[in-house]
Amino acid sequence: MSEAGYEVAVFPGDGTGPEVVREGLRVLDALAEGGAAPWHCTEYPGGGQYYLKTGREWEPEAANASRTADAILVGAVGWPGATLPNGDLAGRALVLGLREGLDLFANVRPCKLYPGVRHRISGEYREVWSPKNVDLVVVRENTEDLYTPARGRLTRANETEVAIDTRIITRKGSERVIRYAFELARGRSRGAPGDGVRRVTCVDKSNVMEGCRFFRETFDRVAAEYPEIERDYAYVDAFAQWLVRNPERYNVVVATNMMGDIVTDLAAVLQGGMGFASGGNIGVDHAMFEPVHGSAPKYAGKNQVNPFATFFALEQLLRWLGARHSDAGLVRQADRLERALAKTLSSGEARTYDQGGTVSTREAGDRVAEGIRGEAR
Ligand code: IPM
Ligand code: MN
């Protein structure tokens, strides 16, 4: 932290990323009104579209800022046709690159349904799950598994014969993310919505895969240090149905990287859709926060997408910064932001197209900024 306050490096990125980030920064401004902002945000260009324009995913000063900032906000990366020479997603430096480079080992994805939020399944908007039944957090391992760049092709006479992705599960990688999940379960104010029990569910496929068996063994070893927290197990295939059928059973869920990637998109349906899903990529000294919906090229520039995922990402950012620096003022701002978000959602006055509404990205930002002004500091 410098004299100007906490430095936040902001990467709006591709597609709809800049639109939702713009609203996020306005919401931060609203929080800071009437006093000196304890944070300072600097925007940096980068991503797939930037790569198409310049041949670089980002500039060295942006890469440098990601290492020196107190926290990072990323909008979204990915653009049709923006591919690096090796076939990777152009813009990966801003997401996968930061996860690897800053060792952001825990991808923390809260899944909470707020009153007033609708679901869309089977093409209809409904209120199927009661808000009180959905309040869980998925902690996804974020640095290894099938995401490890231990992959390649076997080519003969310019013809690919075999493609291989190696699934790497390490003791260190598993242990730290599992411990993170137990600490989170310990620190949360509530257990599972259904029965109030503090519970950590290990999601894996240990009936088949060795890496998953190892992950589960590590889970048991770490769980023994937390006797007050119930340990729970689910094979990932069964988990997919239980999560939808019985979300109230879940409190904190821990999973390996690839399975965590998949189940968090499924879980997002329970919270109203990807428009509400935020993620914190947490390491020891660094953290990056993002809406997880991606760049949605089809909607880019239309001022239509739901900015709430970015608002929730900022709530996570403020909470993490506040805890890390024992800064009660920041934690209060995170609480204030959450109250304003909850109030705006329950009013039903900020429904964007994905909620069956007609409110624009900008107007949703306006509603939340007004809500913040109405919340005591
Ligand atoms: C996510 C995304 C990323 C991932 C993509 C953009 C590489 O789907 O954050 O969940 O696979 O982790
Ligand atoms: Mn994903």
Coordinates of C-alpha atoms and ligand atoms in Angstrom, one line a residue:
M1 CA 0.0 0.0 0.0
S2 CA 1.3 3.4 -0.9
E3 CA 0.3 6.9 0.3
A4 CA -2.4 7.0 -2.4
G5 CA -4.0 4.0 -0.8
Y6 CA -4.3 0.5 -2.1
E7 CA -3.3 0.2 -5.7
V8 CA -5.7 -1.8 -7.8
A9 CA -4.5 -2.9 -11.2
V10 CA -7.6 -3.1 -13.6
F11 CA -7.6 -5.1 -16.8
P12 CA -10.9 -4.5 -18.6
G13 CA -9.9 -7.0 -21.3
D14 CA -12.1 -8.1 -24.1
G15 CA -15.7 -7.9 -25.4
T16 CA -18.1 -7.0 -22.6
G17 CA -15.2 -6.8 -20.1
P18 CA -14.8 -3.0 -20.4
E19 CA -18.5 -2.4 -20.1
V20 CA -18.9 -4.3 -16.8
V21 CA -15.6 -3.0 -15.4
R22 CA -16.7 0.6 -16.2
E23 CA -19.7 0.1 -14.0
G24 CA -17.6 -1.6 -11.3
L25 CA -15.4 1.5 -11.1
R26 CA -18.4 3.8 -10.8
V27 CA -19.6 1.7 -8.0
L28 CA -16.3 2.0 -6.3
D29 CA -16.5 5.8 -6.8
A30 CA -19.9 5.8 -5.2
L31 CA -18.5 3.9 -2.2
A32 CA -15.8 6.5 -1.8
E33 CA -18.0 9.5 -2.0
G34 CA -17.8 11.9 0.9
G35 CA -14.3 10.9 1.9
A36 CA -10.9 10.1 0.5
A37 CA -10.9 6.8 -1.4
P38 CA -8.6 4.3 0.3
W39 CA -7.9 2.8 -3.1
H40 CA -6.5 3.9 -6.4
C41 CA -7.4 2.1 -9.6
T42 CA -5.2 2.1 -12.7
E43 CA -6.4 0.6 -16.0
Y44 CA -4.2 -1.3 -18.4
P45 CA -5.1 -2.5 -21.9
G46 CA -4.6 -6.2 -22.7
G47 CA -6.3 -9.3 -23.9
G48 CA -7.2 -11.0 -27.2
Q49 CA -8.4 -7.9 -29.1
Y50 CA -5.3 -6.0 -28.0
Y51 CA -3.3 -8.9 -29.3
L52 CA -4.9 -8.7 -32.7
K53 CA -4.1 -5.0 -32.8
T54 CA -0.6 -5.0 -31.4
G55 CA 0.8 -8.6 -31.5
R56 CA 1.2 -8.4 -27.7
E57 CA -1.2 -9.6 -25.0
W58 CA -0.3 -6.8 -22.8
E59 CA 2.6 -4.3 -22.2
P60 CA 5.5 -4.9 -19.8
E61 CA 4.3 -2.1 -17.5
A62 CA 1.0 -4.0 -17.2
A63 CA 2.7 -7.2 -16.3
N64 CA 4.8 -5.3 -13.8
A65 CA 1.7 -3.7 -12.3
S66 CA 0.1 -7.0 -11.8
R67 CA 3.0 -8.0 -9.6
T68 CA 3.2 -4.8 -7.6
A69 CA -0.5 -4.0 -7.2
D70 CA -2.3 -4.7 -3.9
A71 CA -5.1 -6.4 -5.8
I72 CA -6.2 -7.0 -9.4
L73 CA -9.5 -6.8 -11.2
V74 CA -9.9 -8.5 -14.6
G75 CA -13.0 -8.0 -16.8
A76 CA -12.9 -10.8 -19.3
V77 CA -10.5 -12.3 -21.9
G78 CA -11.1 -14.1 -25.2
W79 CA -12.0 -13.0 -28.6
P80 CA -13.0 -15.0 -31.7
G81 CA -9.9 -15.5 -33.8
A82 CA -7.5 -14.2 -31.2
T83 CA -5.1 -17.1 -30.8
L84 CA -1.4 -17.3 -30.0
P85 CA 0.9 -19.0 -32.4
N86 CA 1.0 -22.1 -30.2
G87 CA -2.8 -22.3 -30.3
D88 CA -3.4 -20.9 -26.9
L89 CA -6.1 -18.3 -26.1
A90 CA -4.7 -14.8 -26.7
G91 CA -5.2 -13.0 -23.5
R92 CA -4.4 -16.0 -21.3
A93 CA -1.6 -13.9 -19.8
L94 CA -4.3 -12.0 -17.9
V95 CA -6.1 -15.0 -16.5
L96 CA -4.3 -18.3 -16.7
G97 CA -1.0 -16.4 -16.8
L98 CA -1.7 -14.5 -13.6
R99 CA -3.0 -17.7 -11.8
E100 CA 0.3 -19.4 -12.7
G101 CA 2.6 -16.5 -12.4
L102 CA 1.4 -15.2 -9.1
D103 CA 0.6 -18.7 -7.8
L104 CA -3.0 -17.8 -7.1
F105 CA -3.8 -21.3 -5.8
A106 CA -7.4 -21.0 -4.7
N107 CA -10.2 -20.0 -7.0
V108 CA -13.0 -19.0 -4.6
R109 CA -16.4 -18.9 -6.2
P110 CA -19.3 -17.9 -4.0
C111 CA -22.7 -19.1 -5.1
K112 CA -25.5 -17.3 -3.2
L113 CA -29.0 -16.7 -4.4
Y114 CA -30.3 -13.3 -3.4
P115 CA -34.0 -12.5 -3.1
G116 CA -35.4 -11.0 -6.2
V117 CA -33.0 -12.9 -8.5
R118 CA -34.6 -15.2 -11.1
H119 CA -33.4 -18.4 -12.7
R120 CA -33.6 -19.4 -16.2
I121 CA -33.9 -23.1 -16.9
S122 CA -35.8 -24.7 -19.7
G123 CA -36.0 -21.4 -21.4
E124 CA -38.3 -19.9 -18.8
Y125 CA -37.7 -17.5 -15.9
R126 CA -38.7 -19.0 -12.6
E127 CA -38.1 -18.9 -9.0
V128 CA -37.5 -22.6 -8.4
W129 CA -35.0 -22.5 -5.5
S130 CA -35.8 -20.5 -2.5
P131 CA -33.0 -17.9 -1.9
K132 CA -32.5 -19.3 1.5
N133 CA -31.4 -22.7 0.1
V134 CA -28.5 -21.5 -2.0
D135 CA -25.5 -20.2 -0.1
L136 CA -22.3 -22.1 -0.8
V137 CA -18.8 -21.5 -1.9
V138 CA -16.8 -23.6 -4.3
V139 CA -13.1 -23.5 -3.8
R140 CA -11.4 -24.7 -7.0
E141 CA -7.7 -25.6 -7.2
N142 CA -6.3 -23.1 -9.5
T143 CA -2.7 -24.0 -10.5
E144 CA -2.5 -27.6 -11.6
D145 CA -4.5 -30.6 -12.8
L146 CA -5.3 -30.6 -16.5
Y147 CA -4.5 -26.9 -16.7
T148 CA -0.8 -27.6 -16.1
P149 CA 1.0 -26.8 -19.4
A150 CA 2.3 -30.4 -19.5
R151 CA 0.7 -31.2 -22.8
G152 CA 1.6 -31.7 -26.4
R153 CA 1.1 -33.5 -29.7
L154 CA 2.8 -36.3 -31.4
T155 CA 3.2 -35.4 -35.0
R156 CA 4.4 -37.6 -37.9
A157 CA 4.9 -36.1 -41.3
N158 CA 2.9 -33.0 -40.3
E159 CA -0.1 -35.1 -39.2
T160 CA -1.1 -35.1 -35.6
E161 CA -1.4 -38.7 -34.3
V162 CA -1.8 -38.2 -30.6
A163 CA -2.7 -35.2 -28.3
I164 CA -1.9 -35.5 -24.6
D165 CA -2.9 -33.4 -21.6
T166 CA -1.2 -34.5 -18.4
R167 CA -3.3 -34.4 -15.2
I168 CA -1.0 -33.3 -12.4
I169 CA -2.1 -33.4 -8.8
T170 CA 0.5 -32.5 -6.2
R171 CA 0.6 -32.8 -2.5
K172 CA 1.3 -29.1 -2.1
G173 CA -1.3 -28.0 -4.5
S174 CA -4.0 -30.1 -2.9
E175 CA -3.1 -29.5 0.6
R176 CA -3.1 -25.7 0.4
V177 CA -6.4 -25.5 -1.4
I178 CA -8.1 -28.0 0.9
R179 CA -6.8 -26.1 3.9
Y180 CA -8.1 -22.9 2.4
A181 CA -11.6 -24.5 2.1
F182 CA -11.6 -25.6 5.8
E183 CA -10.4 -22.2 7.0
L184 CA -13.2 -20.7 5.0
A185 CA -15.8 -23.0 6.4
R186 CA -14.5 -22.2 9.9
G187 CA -14.7 -18.4 9.3
R188 CA -18.1 -18.2 7.6
S189 CA -20.9 -17.0 9.7
R190 CA -23.2 -19.9 8.8
G191 CA -23.1 -23.5 7.9
A192 CA -25.1 -25.2 5.1
P193 CA -28.5 -23.5 4.6
G194 CA -30.4 -26.8 5.0
D195 CA -29.2 -27.9 8.5
G196 CA -26.8 -25.2 9.6
V197 CA -23.9 -27.7 9.7
R198 CA -20.4 -26.5 8.8
R199 CA -19.4 -28.9 6.1
V200 CA -16.7 -29.2 3.5
T201 CA -17.5 -31.4 0.6
C202 CA -14.7 -33.0 -1.4
V203 CA -15.7 -33.4 -5.0
D204 CA -13.6 -35.8 -7.0
K205 CA -13.7 -39.0 -9.1
S206 CA -11.7 -41.1 -6.7
N207 CA -13.5 -44.3 -7.7
V208 CA -11.6 -44.1 -10.9
M209 CA -8.6 -41.7 -10.9
E210 CA -5.4 -41.9 -9.0
G211 CA -5.0 -38.1 -8.8
C212 CA -8.4 -37.9 -7.2
R213 CA -7.6 -40.7 -4.8
F214 CA -4.5 -38.7 -3.7
F215 CA -6.6 -35.5 -3.5
R216 CA -9.1 -37.3 -1.2
E217 CA -6.3 -38.8 1.0
T218 CA -5.0 -35.3 1.4
F219 CA -8.5 -34.0 2.2
D220 CA -8.8 -36.6 5.0
R221 CA -5.4 -35.6 6.4
V222 CA -6.2 -31.9 6.5
A223 CA -9.8 -32.5 7.7
A224 CA -8.4 -34.2 10.8
E225 CA -7.2 -30.8 11.9
Y226 CA -10.7 -29.5 11.8
P227 CA -12.8 -31.8 13.9
E228 CA -15.6 -29.3 14.3
I229 CA -16.3 -29.3 10.6
E230 CA -18.1 -32.1 9.0
R231 CA -16.3 -33.8 6.1
D232 CA -18.4 -34.9 3.2
Y233 CA -17.6 -36.6 -0.1
A234 CA -19.1 -36.6 -3.6
Y235 CA -18.1 -38.2 -6.9
V236 CA -18.3 -35.4 -9.4
D237 CA -21.0 -37.0 -11.6
A238 CA -23.3 -37.6 -8.6
F239 CA -22.5 -34.1 -7.3
A240 CA -23.8 -32.6 -10.5
Q241 CA -27.3 -33.9 -9.8
W242 CA -27.2 -33.4 -6.0
L243 CA -26.1 -29.8 -6.4
V244 CA -29.2 -29.0 -8.4
R245 CA -31.6 -31.2 -6.5
N246 CA -30.4 -30.3 -3.0
P247 CA -28.3 -27.1 -3.0
E248 CA -29.2 -26.5 0.7
R249 CA -26.9 -29.3 1.7
Y250 CA -23.8 -27.5 0.6
N251 CA -21.6 -25.1 2.5
V252 CA -18.0 -25.2 1.3
V253 CA -17.1 -27.4 -1.7
V254 CA -13.5 -28.1 -2.7
A255 CA -12.5 -29.6 -6.1
T256 CA -9.6 -30.0 -8.4
N257 CA -9.2 -27.5 -11.2
M258 CA -11.0 -29.0 -14.2
M259 CA -13.9 -30.4 -12.2
G260 CA -14.1 -27.1 -10.3
D261 CA -14.3 -25.2 -13.6
I262 CA -17.3 -27.3 -14.7
V263 CA -19.2 -27.5 -11.5
T264 CA -19.0 -23.7 -10.9
D265 CA -20.7 -23.0 -14.2
L266 CA -23.5 -25.4 -13.1
A267 CA -23.6 -23.8 -9.7
A268 CA -24.0 -20.4 -11.3
V269 CA -27.4 -21.4 -12.6
L270 CA -28.5 -21.7 -8.9
Q271 CA -27.5 -18.1 -8.3
G272 CA -29.3 -16.7 -11.3
G273 CA -26.8 -17.3 -14.0
M274 CA -23.3 -16.4 -15.0
G275 CA -24.3 -12.7 -14.7
F276 CA -24.0 -13.1 -10.9
A277 CA -20.9 -15.4 -10.7
S278 CA -17.7 -13.8 -9.4
G279 CA -14.4 -15.5 -8.6
G280 CA -11.4 -14.6 -6.4
N281 CA -8.1 -16.0 -7.4
I282 CA -6.3 -16.0 -4.1
G283 CA -2.6 -16.6 -3.5
V284 CA -0.3 -15.8 -0.5
D285 CA 0.7 -12.3 -1.5
H286 CA -1.5 -11.6 -4.5
A287 CA -5.1 -11.9 -5.5
M288 CA -7.1 -11.3 -8.7
F289 CA -10.8 -10.9 -8.9
E290 CA -13.1 -11.4 -11.9
P291 CA -16.6 -11.9 -13.1
V292 CA -16.5 -15.4 -14.5
H293 CA -18.9 -15.0 -17.4
G294 CA -16.2 -14.3 -20.0
S295 CA -16.2 -11.7 -22.8
A296 CA -19.6 -12.6 -24.4
P297 CA -18.5 -11.2 -27.9
K298 CA -22.1 -11.4 -29.1
Y299 CA -23.1 -8.7 -26.6
A300 CA -20.0 -6.5 -26.8
G301 CA -20.6 -2.8 -27.1
K302 CA -24.4 -3.2 -26.6
N303 CA -24.7 -2.0 -23.0
Q304 CA -26.9 -5.0 -22.2
V305 CA -24.9 -7.5 -20.1
N306 CA -25.4 -7.9 -16.4
P307 CA -22.7 -6.1 -14.4
F308 CA -23.5 -7.8 -11.0
A309 CA -20.8 -10.4 -11.3
T310 CA -18.3 -7.6 -11.4
F311 CA -19.9 -5.9 -8.4
F312 CA -19.7 -9.1 -6.5
A313 CA -16.0 -9.5 -7.6
L314 CA -15.4 -6.1 -6.1
E315 CA -17.1 -7.1 -2.9
Q316 CA -14.7 -10.1 -2.7
L317 CA -11.8 -7.8 -3.5
L318 CA -12.6 -5.3 -0.8
R319 CA -13.1 -8.1 1.7
W320 CA -9.9 -9.8 0.9
L321 CA -7.9 -6.6 1.0
G322 CA -9.5 -5.7 4.3
A323 CA -8.7 -9.0 5.9
R324 CA -5.2 -9.0 4.6
H325 CA -4.4 -5.6 5.9
S326 CA -6.6 -5.8 9.0
D327 CA -8.4 -2.8 7.7
A328 CA -11.9 -2.7 9.3
G329 CA -12.8 0.3 7.1
L330 CA -12.5 -1.8 3.9
V331 CA -14.5 -4.7 5.4
R332 CA -17.2 -2.2 6.3
Q333 CA -17.2 -1.0 2.7
A334 CA -17.5 -4.6 1.5
D335 CA -20.5 -5.0 3.8
R336 CA -22.0 -1.8 2.6
L337 CA -21.6 -2.8 -1.0
E338 CA -23.2 -6.2 -0.3
R339 CA -26.2 -4.6 1.4
A340 CA -26.6 -2.2 -1.6
L341 CA -26.4 -5.1 -4.0
A342 CA -28.9 -7.2 -2.1
K343 CA -31.3 -4.3 -1.8
T344 CA -31.1 -3.4 -5.5
L345 CA -31.7 -7.0 -6.5
S346 CA -34.6 -7.5 -4.2
S347 CA -36.3 -4.4 -5.6
G348 CA -36.2 -6.0 -9.1
E349 CA -35.3 -2.7 -10.5
A350 CA -32.0 -3.7 -12.0
R351 CA -33.0 -6.7 -14.2
T352 CA -30.8 -6.9 -17.3
Y353 CA -31.8 -9.1 -20.3
D354 CA -30.5 -12.3 -18.7
Q355 CA -33.1 -11.8 -16.0
G356 CA -35.9 -11.1 -18.4
G357 CA -35.6 -7.4 -17.8
T358 CA -34.8 -4.4 -20.0
V359 CA -32.4 -2.5 -17.7
S360 CA -29.0 -1.7 -19.4
T361 CA -25.6 -2.3 -18.0
R362 CA -25.2 1.4 -17.3
E363 CA -28.7 1.7 -15.6
A364 CA -27.9 -1.4 -13.4
G365 CA -24.7 0.5 -12.3
D366 CA -26.8 3.6 -11.6
R367 CA -29.3 1.6 -9.5
V368 CA -26.5 0.2 -7.4
A369 CA -24.7 3.5 -7.0
E370 CA -28.0 5.0 -5.7
G371 CA -28.3 2.0 -3.4
I372 CA -24.8 2.7 -2.0
R373 CA -25.6 6.3 -1.4
G374 CA -28.6 5.2 0.7
E375 CA -26.5 2.8 2.8
A376 CA -24.9 4.2 6.0
R377 CA -21.1 4.5 5.7
Ligands
IPM1 C1 -12.9 -19.7 -15.8 C2 -12.7 -19.7 -17.3 C3 -11.3 -20.0 -17.6 C4 -10.9 -21.3 -17.1 C5 -10.9 -19.8 -19.1 C6 -11.3 -18.4 -19.6 C7 -9.5 -20.2 -19.5 O1 -13.6 -20.7 -17.9 O2 -12.3 -18.8 -15.2 O3 -13.6 -20.5 -15.3 O4 -11.0 -22.3 -17.8 O5 -10.5 -21.4 -15.9
MN2 MN -14.9 -21.7 -16.4

